[in-house]
PDB file of C-alpha atoms and ligand atoms in Angstrom:
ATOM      1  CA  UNK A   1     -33.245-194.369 189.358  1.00  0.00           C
ATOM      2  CA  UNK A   2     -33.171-196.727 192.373  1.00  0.00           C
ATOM      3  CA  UNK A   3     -36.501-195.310 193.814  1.00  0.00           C
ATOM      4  CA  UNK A   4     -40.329-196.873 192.653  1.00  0.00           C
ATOM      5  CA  UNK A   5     -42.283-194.877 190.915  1.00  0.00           C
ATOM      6  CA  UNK A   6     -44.517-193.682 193.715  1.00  0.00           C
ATOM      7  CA  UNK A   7     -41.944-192.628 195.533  1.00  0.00           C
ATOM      8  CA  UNK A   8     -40.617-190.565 192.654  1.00  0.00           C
ATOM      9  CA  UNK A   9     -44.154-188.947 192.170  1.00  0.00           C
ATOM     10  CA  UNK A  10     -43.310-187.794 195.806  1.00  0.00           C
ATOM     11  CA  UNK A  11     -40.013-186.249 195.922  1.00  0.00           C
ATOM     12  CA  UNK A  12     -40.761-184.793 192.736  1.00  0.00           C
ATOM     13  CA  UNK A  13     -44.080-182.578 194.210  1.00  0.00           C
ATOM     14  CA  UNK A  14     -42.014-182.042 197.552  1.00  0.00           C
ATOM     15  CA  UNK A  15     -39.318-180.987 196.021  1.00  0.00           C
ATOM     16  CA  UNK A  16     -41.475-178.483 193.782  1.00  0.00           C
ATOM     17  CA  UNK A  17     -43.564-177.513 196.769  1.00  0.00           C
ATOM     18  CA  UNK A  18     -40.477-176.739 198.820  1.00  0.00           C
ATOM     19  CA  UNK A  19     -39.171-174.436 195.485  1.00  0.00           C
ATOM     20  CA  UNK A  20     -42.710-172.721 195.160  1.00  0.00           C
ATOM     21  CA  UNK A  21     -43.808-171.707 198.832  1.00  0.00           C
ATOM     22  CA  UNK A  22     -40.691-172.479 200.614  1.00  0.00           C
ATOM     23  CA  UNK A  23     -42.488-175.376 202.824  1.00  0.00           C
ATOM     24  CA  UNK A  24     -44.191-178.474 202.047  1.00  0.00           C
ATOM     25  CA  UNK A  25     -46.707-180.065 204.567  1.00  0.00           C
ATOM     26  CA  UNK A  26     -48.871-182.816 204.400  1.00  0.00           C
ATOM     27  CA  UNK A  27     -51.906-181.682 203.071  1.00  0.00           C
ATOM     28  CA  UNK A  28     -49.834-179.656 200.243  1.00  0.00           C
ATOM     29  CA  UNK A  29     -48.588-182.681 199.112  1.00  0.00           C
ATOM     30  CA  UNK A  30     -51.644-184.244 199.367  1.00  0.00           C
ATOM     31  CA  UNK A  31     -53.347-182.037 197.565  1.00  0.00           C
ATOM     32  CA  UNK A  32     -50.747-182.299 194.830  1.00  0.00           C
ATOM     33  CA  UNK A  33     -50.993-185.919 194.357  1.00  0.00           C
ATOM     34  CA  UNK A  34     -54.403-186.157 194.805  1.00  0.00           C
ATOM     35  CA  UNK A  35     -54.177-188.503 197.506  1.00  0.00           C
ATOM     36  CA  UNK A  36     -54.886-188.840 201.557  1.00  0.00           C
ATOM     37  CA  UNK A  37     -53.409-187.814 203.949  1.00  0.00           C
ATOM     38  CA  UNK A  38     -52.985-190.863 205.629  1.00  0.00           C
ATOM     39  CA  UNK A  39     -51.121-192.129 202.354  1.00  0.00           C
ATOM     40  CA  UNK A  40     -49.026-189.299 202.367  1.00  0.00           C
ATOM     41  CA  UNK A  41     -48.000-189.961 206.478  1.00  0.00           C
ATOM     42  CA  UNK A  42     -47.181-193.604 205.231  1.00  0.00           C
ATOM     43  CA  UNK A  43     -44.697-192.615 202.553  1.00  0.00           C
ATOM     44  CA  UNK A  44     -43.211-189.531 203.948  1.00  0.00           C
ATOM     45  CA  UNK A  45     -42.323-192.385 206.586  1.00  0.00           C
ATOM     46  CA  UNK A  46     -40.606-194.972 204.020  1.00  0.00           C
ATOM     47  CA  UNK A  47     -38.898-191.932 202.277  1.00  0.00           C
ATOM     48  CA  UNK A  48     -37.275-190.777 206.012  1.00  0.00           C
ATOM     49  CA  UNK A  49     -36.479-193.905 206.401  1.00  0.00           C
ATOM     50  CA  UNK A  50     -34.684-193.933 203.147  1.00  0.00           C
ATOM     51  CA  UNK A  51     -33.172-190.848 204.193  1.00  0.00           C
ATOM     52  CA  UNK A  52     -34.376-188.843 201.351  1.00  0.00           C
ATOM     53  CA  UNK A  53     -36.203-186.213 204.065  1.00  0.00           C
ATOM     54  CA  UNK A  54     -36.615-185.801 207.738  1.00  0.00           C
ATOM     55  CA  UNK A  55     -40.208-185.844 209.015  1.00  0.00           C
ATOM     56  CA  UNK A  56     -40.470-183.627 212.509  1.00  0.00           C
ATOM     57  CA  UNK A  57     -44.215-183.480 213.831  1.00  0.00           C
ATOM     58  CA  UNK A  58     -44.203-179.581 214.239  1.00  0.00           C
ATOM     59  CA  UNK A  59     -41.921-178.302 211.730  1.00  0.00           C
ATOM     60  CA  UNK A  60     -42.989-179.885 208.555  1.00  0.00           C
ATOM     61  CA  UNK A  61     -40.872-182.005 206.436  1.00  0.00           C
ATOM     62  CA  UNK A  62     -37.125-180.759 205.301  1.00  0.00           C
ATOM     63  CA  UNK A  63     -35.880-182.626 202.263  1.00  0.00           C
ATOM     64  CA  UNK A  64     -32.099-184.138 203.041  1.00  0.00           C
ATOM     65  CA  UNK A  65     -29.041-182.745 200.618  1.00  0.00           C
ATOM     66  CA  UNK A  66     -29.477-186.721 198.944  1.00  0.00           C
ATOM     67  CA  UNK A  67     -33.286-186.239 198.654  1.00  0.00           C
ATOM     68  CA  UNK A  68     -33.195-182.393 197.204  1.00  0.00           C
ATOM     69  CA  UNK A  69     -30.958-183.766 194.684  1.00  0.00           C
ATOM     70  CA  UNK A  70     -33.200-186.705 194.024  1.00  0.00           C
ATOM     71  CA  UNK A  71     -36.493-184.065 193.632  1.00  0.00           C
ATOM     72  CA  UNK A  72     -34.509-181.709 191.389  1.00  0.00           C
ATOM     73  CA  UNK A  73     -33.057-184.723 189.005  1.00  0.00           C
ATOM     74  CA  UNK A  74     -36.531-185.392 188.972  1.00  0.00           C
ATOM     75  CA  UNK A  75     -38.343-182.251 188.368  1.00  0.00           C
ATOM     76  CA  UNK A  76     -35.337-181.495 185.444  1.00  0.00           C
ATOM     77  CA  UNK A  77     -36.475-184.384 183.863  1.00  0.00           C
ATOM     78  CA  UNK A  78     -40.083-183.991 184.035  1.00  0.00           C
ATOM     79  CA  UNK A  79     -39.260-180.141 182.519  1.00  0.00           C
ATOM     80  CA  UNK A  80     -36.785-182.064 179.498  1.00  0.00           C
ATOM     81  CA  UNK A  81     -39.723-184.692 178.871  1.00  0.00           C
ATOM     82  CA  UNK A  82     -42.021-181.938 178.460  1.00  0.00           C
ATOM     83  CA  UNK A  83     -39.916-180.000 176.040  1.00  0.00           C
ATOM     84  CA  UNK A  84     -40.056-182.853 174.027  1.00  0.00           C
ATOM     85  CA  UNK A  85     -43.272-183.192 173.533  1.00  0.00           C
ATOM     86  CA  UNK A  86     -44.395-179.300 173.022  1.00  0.00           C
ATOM     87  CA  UNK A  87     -41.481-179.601 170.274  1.00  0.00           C
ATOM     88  CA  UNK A  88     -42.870-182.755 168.742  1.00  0.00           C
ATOM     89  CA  UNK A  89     -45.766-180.312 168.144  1.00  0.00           C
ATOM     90  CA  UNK A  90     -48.138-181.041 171.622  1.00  0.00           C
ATOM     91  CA  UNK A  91     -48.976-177.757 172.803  1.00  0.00           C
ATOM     92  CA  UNK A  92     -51.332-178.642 175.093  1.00  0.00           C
ATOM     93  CA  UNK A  93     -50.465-177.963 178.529  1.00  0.00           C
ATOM     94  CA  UNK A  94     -52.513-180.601 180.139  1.00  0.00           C
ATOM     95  CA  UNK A  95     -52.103-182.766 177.425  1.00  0.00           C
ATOM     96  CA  UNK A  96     -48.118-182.453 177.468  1.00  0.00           C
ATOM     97  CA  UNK A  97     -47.654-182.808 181.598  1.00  0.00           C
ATOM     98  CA  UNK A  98     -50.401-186.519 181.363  1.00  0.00           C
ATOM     99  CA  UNK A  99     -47.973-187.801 178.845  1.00  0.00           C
ATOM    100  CA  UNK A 100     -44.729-187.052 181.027  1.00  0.00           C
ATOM    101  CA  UNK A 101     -46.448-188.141 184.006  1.00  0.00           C
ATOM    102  CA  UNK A 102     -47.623-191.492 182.159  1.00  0.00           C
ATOM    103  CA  UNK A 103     -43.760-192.286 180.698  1.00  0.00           C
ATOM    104  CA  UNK A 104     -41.757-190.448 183.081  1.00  0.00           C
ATOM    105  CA  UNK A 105     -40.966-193.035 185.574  1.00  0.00           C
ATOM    106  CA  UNK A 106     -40.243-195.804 182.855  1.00  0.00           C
ATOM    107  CA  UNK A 107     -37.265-193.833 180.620  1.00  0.00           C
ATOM    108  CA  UNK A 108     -34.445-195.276 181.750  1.00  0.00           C
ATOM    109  CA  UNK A 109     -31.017-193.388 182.394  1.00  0.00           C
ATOM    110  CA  UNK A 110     -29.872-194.267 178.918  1.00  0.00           C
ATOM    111  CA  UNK A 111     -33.483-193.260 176.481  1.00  0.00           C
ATOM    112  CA  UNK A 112     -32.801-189.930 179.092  1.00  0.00           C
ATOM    113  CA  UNK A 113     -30.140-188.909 178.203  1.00  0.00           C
ATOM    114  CA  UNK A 114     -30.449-189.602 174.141  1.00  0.00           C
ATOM    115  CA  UNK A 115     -33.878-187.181 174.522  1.00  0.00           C
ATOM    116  CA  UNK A 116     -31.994-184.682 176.649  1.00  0.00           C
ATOM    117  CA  UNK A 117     -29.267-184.331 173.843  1.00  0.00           C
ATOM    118  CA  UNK A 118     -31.882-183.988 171.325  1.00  0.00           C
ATOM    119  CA  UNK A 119     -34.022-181.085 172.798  1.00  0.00           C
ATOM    120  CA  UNK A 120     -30.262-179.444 173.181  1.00  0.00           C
ATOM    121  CA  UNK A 121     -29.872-180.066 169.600  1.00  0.00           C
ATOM    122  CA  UNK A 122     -33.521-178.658 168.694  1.00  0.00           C
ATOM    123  CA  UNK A 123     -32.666-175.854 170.663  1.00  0.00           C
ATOM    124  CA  UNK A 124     -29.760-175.129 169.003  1.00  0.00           C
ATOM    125  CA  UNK A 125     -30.584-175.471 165.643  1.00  0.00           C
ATOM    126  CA  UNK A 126     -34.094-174.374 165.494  1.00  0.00           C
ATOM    127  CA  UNK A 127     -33.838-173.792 161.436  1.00  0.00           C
ATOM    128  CA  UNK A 128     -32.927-177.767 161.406  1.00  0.00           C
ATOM    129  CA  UNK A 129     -35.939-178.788 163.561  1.00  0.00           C
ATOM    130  CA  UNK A 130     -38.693-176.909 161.845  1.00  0.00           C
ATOM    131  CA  UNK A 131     -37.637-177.973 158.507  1.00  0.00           C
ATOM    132  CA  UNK A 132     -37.971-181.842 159.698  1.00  0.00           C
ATOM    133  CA  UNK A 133     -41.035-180.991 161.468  1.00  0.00           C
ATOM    134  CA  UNK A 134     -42.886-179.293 158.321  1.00  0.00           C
ATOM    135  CA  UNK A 135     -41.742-181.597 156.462  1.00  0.00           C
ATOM    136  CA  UNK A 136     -42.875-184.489 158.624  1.00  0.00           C
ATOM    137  CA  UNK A 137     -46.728-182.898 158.861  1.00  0.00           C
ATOM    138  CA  UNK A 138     -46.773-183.282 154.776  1.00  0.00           C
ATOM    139  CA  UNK A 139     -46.133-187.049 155.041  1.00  0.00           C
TER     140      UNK A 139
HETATM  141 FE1  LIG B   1     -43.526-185.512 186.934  1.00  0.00          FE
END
């Protein structure tokens, strides 16, 4: 992922934003990241410049074909992270979406891809993963 982490927390909740309600403006974003407004301005900006999105002052923000792919990379691999987890045995929902947000941004292309391949394999052999699971709680 070329982008900084920041940035990444962006795209992500704009591209969710955009898939939930159709639009994303300021203050929904915002309000998702818990952060100003006058932050948000500043990086909706950088990420125009980048030309992830284009920014126009009465119609909102429209993510660019680059950036929707960016946000939707993104948001897949917050969803695969948090499959992880749950199947590890977190079923927490808060507790589950803090841990991807606090690792999410540092698993490289490589540890992604090994996890992705192994919630595939959980998924498809379900027998396999609960035996190692039980198993592992009576260590
Ligand atoms: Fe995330």
């Amino acid at each position: 992922m070329v982008t900084t982490p920041s940035k990444e927390d962006y795209m992500e909740a704009i591209w969710s934003l955009i898939q939930d309600k159709g639009y994303a403006r300021t203050v929904d974003v915002a309000d998702r990241l818990g952060v100003n407004s006058a932050s948000v301005s500043k990086m909706i900006q950088r990420l125009d410049g980048d030309g992830l999105l284009v920014y126009e002052r009465y119609r909102g923000l429209n993510l660019t074909d680059e950036g929707y792919k960016l946000g939707q990379q993104l948001s897949i691999r917050h969803h695969t992270l948090e499959k992880f987890f749950q199947h590890l045995g977190m079923n927490q929902p808060d507790e589950v979406y803090e841990t991807v947000e606090g690792i999410e941004h540092y698993v490289n292309a490589n540890v992604y891809r090994r996890i992705d391949s192994l919630v595939n394999y959980i998924e498809q052999h379900p027998d396999w993963w609960q035996h190692f699971i039980l198993a592992s709680d009576h260590e």
